[in-house]
mmCIF file of C-alpha atoms in Angstrom:
data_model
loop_
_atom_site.group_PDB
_atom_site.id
_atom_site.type_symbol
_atom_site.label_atom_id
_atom_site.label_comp_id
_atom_site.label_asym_id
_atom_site.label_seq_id
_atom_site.Cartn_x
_atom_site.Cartn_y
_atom_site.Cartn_z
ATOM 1 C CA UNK A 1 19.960 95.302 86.685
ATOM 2 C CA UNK A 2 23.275 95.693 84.309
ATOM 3 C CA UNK A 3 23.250 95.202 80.881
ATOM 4 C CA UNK A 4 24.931 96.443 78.113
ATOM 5 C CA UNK A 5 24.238 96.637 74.724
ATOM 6 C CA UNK A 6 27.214 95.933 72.099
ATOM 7 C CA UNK A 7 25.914 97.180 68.286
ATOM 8 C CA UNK A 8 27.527 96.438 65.279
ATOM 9 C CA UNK A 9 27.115 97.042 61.554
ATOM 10 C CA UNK A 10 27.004 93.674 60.550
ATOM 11 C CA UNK A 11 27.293 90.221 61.716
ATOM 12 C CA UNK A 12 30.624 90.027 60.204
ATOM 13 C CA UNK A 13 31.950 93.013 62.713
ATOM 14 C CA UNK A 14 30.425 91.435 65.086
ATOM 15 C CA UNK A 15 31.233 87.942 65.452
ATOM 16 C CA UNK A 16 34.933 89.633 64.621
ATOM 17 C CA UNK A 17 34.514 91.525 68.445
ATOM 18 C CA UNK A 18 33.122 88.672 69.864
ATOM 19 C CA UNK A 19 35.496 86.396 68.975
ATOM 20 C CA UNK A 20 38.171 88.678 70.381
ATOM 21 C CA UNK A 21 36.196 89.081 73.582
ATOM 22 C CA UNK A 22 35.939 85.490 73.910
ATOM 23 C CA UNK A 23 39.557 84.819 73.225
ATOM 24 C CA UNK A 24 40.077 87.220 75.664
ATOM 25 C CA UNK A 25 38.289 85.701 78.830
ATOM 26 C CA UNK A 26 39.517 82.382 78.251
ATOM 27 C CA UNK A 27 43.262 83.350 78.001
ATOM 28 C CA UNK A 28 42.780 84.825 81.116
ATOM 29 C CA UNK A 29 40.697 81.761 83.046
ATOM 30 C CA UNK A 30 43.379 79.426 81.708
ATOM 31 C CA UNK A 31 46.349 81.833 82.844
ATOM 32 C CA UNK A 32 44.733 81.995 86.585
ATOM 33 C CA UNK A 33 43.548 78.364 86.692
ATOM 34 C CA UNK A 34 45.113 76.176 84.508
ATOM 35 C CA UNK A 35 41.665 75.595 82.428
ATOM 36 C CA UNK A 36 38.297 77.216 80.895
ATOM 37 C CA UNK A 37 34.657 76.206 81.022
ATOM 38 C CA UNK A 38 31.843 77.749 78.596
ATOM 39 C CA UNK A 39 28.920 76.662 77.870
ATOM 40 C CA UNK A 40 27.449 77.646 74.340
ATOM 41 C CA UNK A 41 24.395 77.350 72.536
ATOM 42 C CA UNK A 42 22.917 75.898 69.062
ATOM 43 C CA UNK A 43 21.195 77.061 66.358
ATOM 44 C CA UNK A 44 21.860 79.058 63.381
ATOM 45 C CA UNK A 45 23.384 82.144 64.412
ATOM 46 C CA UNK A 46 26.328 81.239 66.350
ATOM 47 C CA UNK A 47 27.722 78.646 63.871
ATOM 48 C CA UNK A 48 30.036 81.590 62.191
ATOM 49 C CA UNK A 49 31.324 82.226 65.556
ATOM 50 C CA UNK A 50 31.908 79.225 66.053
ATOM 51 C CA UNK A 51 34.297 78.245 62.630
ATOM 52 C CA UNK A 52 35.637 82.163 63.858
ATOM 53 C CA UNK A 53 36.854 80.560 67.455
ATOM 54 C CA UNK A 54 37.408 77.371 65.540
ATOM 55 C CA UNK A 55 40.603 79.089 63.868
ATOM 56 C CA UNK A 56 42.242 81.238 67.079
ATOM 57 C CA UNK A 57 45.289 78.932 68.359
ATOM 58 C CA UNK A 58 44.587 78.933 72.210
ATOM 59 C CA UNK A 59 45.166 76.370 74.501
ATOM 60 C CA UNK A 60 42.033 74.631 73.321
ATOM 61 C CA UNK A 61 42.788 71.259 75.387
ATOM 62 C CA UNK A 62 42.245 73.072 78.868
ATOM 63 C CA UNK A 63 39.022 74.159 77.754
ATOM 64 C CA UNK A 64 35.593 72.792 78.537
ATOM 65 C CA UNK A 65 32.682 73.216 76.573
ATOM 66 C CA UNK A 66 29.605 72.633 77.072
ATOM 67 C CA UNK A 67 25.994 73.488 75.961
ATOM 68 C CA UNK A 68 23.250 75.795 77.725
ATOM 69 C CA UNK A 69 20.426 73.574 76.520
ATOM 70 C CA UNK A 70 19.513 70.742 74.519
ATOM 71 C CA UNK A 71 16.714 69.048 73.009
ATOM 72 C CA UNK A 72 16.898 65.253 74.032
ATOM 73 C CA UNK A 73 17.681 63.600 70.731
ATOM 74 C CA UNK A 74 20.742 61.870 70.369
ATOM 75 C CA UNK A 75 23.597 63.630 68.585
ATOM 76 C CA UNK A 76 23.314 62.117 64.914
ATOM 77 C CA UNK A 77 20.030 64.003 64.871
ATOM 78 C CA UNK A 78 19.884 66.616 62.631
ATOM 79 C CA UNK A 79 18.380 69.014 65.612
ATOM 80 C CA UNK A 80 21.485 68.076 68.116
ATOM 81 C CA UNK A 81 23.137 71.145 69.594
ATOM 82 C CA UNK A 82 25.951 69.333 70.214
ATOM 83 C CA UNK A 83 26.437 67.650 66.895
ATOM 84 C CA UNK A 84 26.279 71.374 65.633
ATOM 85 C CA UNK A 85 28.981 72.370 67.971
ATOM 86 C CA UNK A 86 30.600 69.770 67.598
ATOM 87 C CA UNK A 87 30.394 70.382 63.614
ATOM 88 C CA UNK A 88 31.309 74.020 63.785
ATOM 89 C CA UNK A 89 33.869 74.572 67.187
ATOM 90 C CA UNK A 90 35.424 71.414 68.024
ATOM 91 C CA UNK A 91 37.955 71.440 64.965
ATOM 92 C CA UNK A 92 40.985 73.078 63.734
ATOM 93 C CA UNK A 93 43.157 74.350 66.567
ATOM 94 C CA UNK A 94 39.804 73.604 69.167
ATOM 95 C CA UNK A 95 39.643 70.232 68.478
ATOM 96 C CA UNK A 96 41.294 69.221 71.538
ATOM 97 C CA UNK A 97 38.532 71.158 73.497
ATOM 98 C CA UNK A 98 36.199 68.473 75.695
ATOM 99 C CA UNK A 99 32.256 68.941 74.417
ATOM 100 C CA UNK A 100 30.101 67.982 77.640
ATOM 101 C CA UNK A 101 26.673 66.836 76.062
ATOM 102 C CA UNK A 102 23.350 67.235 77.607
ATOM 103 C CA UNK A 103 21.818 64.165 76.571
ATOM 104 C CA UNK A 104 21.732 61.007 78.124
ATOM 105 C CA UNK A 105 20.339 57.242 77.673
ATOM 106 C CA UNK A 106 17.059 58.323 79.984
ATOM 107 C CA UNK A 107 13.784 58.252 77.881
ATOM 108 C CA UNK A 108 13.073 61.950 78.900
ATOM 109 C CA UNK A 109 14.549 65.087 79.717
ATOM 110 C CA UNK A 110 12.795 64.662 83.385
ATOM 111 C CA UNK A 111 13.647 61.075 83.436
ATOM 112 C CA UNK A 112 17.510 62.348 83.142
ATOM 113 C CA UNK A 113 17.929 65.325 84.878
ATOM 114 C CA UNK A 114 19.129 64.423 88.284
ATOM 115 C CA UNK A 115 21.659 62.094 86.965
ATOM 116 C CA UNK A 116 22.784 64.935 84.594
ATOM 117 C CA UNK A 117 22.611 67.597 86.917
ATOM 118 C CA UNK A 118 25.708 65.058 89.124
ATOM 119 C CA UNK A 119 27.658 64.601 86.304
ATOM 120 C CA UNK A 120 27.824 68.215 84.619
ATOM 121 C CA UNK A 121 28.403 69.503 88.403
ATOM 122 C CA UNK A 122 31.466 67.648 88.353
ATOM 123 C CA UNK A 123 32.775 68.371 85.016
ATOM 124 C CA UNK A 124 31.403 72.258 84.002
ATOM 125 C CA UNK A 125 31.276 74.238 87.303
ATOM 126 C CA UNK A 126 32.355 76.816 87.732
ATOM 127 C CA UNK A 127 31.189 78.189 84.443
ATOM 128 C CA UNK A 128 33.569 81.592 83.413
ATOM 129 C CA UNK A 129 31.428 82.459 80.409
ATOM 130 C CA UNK A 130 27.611 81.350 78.833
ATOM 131 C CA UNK A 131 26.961 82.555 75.275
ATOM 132 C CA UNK A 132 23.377 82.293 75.103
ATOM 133 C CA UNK A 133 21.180 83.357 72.202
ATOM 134 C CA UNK A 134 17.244 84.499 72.223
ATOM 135 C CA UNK A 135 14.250 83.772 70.537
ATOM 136 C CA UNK A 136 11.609 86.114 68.935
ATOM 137 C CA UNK A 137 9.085 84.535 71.889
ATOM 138 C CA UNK A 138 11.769 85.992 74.297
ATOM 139 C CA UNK A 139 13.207 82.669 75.244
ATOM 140 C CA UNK A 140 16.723 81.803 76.105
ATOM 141 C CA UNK A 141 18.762 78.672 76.603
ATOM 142 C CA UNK A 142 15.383 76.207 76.861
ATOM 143 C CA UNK A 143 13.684 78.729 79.344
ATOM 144 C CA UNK A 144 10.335 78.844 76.856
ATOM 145 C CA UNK A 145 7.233 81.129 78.201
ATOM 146 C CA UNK A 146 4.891 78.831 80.036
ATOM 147 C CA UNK A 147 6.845 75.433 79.537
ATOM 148 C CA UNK A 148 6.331 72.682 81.791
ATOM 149 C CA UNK A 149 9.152 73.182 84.132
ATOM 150 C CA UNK A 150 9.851 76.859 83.716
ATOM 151 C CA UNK A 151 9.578 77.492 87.389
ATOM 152 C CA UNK A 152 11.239 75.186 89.043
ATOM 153 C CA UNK A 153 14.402 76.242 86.101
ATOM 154 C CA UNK A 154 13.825 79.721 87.362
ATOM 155 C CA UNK A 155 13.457 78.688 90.826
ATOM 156 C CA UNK A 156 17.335 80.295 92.188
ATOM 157 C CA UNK A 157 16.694 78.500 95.707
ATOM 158 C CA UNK A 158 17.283 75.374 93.133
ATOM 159 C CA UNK A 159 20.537 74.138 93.547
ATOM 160 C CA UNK A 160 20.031 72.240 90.488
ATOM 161 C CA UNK A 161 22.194 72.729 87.472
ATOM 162 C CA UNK A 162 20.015 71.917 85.023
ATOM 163 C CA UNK A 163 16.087 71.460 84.678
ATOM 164 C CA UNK A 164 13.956 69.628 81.795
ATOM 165 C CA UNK A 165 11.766 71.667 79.883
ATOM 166 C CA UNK A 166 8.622 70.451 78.198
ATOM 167 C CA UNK A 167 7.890 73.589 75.643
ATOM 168 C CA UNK A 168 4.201 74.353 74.612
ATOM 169 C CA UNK A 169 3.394 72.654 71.371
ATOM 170 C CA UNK A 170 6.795 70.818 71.287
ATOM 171 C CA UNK A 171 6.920 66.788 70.829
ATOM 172 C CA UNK A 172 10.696 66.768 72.464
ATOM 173 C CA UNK A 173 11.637 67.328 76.073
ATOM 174 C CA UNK A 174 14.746 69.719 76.626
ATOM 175 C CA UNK A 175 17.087 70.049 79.094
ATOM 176 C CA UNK A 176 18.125 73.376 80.241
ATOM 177 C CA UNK A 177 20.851 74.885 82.814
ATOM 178 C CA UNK A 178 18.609 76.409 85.132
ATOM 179 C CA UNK A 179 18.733 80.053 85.987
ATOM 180 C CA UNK A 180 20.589 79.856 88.670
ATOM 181 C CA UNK A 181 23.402 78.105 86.976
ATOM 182 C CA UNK A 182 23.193 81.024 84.187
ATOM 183 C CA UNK A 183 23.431 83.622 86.895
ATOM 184 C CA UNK A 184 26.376 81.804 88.338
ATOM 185 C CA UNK A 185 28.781 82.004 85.572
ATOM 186 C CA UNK A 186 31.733 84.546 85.607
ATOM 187 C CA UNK A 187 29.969 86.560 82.319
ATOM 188 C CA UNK A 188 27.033 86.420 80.447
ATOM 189 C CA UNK A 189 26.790 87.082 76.544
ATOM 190 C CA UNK A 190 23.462 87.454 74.549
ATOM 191 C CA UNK A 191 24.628 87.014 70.685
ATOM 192 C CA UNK A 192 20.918 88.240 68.918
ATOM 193 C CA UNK A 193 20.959 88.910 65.162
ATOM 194 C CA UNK A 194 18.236 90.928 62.689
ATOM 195 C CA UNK A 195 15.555 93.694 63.455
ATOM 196 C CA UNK A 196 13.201 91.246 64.973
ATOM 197 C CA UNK A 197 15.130 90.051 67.428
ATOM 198 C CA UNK A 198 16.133 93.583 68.321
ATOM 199 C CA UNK A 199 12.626 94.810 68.796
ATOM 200 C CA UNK A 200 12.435 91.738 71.309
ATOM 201 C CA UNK A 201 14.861 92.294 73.364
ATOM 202 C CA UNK A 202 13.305 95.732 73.377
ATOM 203 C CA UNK A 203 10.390 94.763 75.207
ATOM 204 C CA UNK A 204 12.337 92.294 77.134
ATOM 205 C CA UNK A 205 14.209 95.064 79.006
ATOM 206 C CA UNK A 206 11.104 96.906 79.950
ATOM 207 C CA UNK A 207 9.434 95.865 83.204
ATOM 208 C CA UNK A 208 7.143 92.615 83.022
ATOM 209 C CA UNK A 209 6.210 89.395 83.234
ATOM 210 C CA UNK A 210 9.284 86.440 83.572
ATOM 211 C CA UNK A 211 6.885 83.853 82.629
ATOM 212 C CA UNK A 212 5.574 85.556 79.286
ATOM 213 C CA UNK A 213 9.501 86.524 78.344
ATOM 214 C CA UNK A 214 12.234 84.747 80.534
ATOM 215 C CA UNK A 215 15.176 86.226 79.488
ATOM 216 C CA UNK A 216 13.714 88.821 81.400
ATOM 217 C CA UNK A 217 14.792 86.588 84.830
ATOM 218 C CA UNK A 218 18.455 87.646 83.312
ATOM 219 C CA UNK A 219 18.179 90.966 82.104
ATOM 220 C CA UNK A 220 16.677 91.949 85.156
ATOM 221 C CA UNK A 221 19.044 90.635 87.838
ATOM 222 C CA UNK A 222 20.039 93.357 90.151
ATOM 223 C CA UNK A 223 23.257 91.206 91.078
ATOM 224 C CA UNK A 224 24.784 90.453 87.402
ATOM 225 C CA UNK A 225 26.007 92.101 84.229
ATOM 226 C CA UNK A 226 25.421 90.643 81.223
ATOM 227 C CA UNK A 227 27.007 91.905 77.880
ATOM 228 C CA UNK A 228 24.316 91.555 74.850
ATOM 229 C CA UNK A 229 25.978 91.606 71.034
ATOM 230 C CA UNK A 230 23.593 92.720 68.417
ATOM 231 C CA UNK A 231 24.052 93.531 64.646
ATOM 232 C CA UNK A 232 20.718 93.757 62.039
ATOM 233 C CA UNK A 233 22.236 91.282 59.755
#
């Protein structure tokens, strides 16, 4: 396994570094290929990175973005990962960027994901960078403990990009990138704000069960790094 664990006073620091970091790697995709692709995720905590990124002049038009999960509700939904994305990174100098949506006409998240996983293996791979967040359950992406579909998502002999998640106790299907797709990128970043979430990931790096925490399926990887960004507040 190789992780390391980037600590910062405060969110503000830290979405500073980040930023930078990020910045960084896709100055340096676009300089040795002509173009960028990330994937990103929703939610709360990112959405300051986001306006941050939002505001650094890069070649925003060569980039692809695109999301690590979704629940499947169209974007005018006031749950949408992409609308939030959309909201917070594709303006000011990113507003050229292409946003790659996860959601399609289908009724379901398994009633889509084949079509899905055609059309973002044409358009995202190869990934150079996944910012992925992580929940208190130790979740990441849509890779919930003991969902419907959490093992054939984890399943790295899959050579499908993404997988549809049903999670426990959850009305709405969600489509995920599957593991294998998350160990594939060129860098990994876990962006985890507040003590909770700290103690979390705590137990998440010791030894255990996938299936009861799967971030653990990343953390543990013997074969990639990923970078995790952490500040209490």
């Amino acid at each position: 396994m190789s992780w390391e664990i980037n600590e910062y006073p405060d969110n503000q620091t830290l979405i500073k570094s980040l930023s930078s970091r990020i910045e960084e790697l896709l100055r340096q995709r676009i300089a040795d290929n002509g173009h960028a692709s990330m994937a990103v995720s929703g939610g709360s905590t990112p959405a300051a990175l986001y306006n941050a990124l939002a505001e650094i002049d890069l070649p925003w038009s060569d980039v692809i973005v695109s999301l690590v999960d979704e629940r499947w509700v169209d974007e005018d939904h006031p749950d949408s990962n992409a609308a939030l994305v959309r909201r917070a990174l594709i303006k000011d100098f990113a507003s050229t960027a292409r946003l790659v949506s996860m959601k399609t006409c289908a009724i379901d998240a398994f009633a889509g994901q084949l079509k899905l996983h055609r059309w973002l293996s044409a358009i995202i791979l190869p990934l150079d960078l996944v910012l992925l967040g992580m929940g208190n359950d130790g979740h990441t992406a849509s890779l919930f403990p003991h969902a419907e579909g959490l093992s054939e998502a984890l399943d790295t002999s899959d050579p499908a990009v993404c997988r549809a998640i049903r999670p426990a106790n959850m009305a709405v299907t969600r489509m995920s990138l599957s593991l294998r797709t998350l160990l594939g990128a060129g860098h990994r970043m876990i962006y985890i704000v507040g003590e909770n979430k700290l103690k979390t990931l705590q137990a998440a790096l010791q030894p255990g069960s996938v299936t009861d925490m799967p971030v653990r399926a990343i953390l543990h990887n013997a074969t990639v790094h990923t970078d995790i960004f952490y500040a209490p507040d």
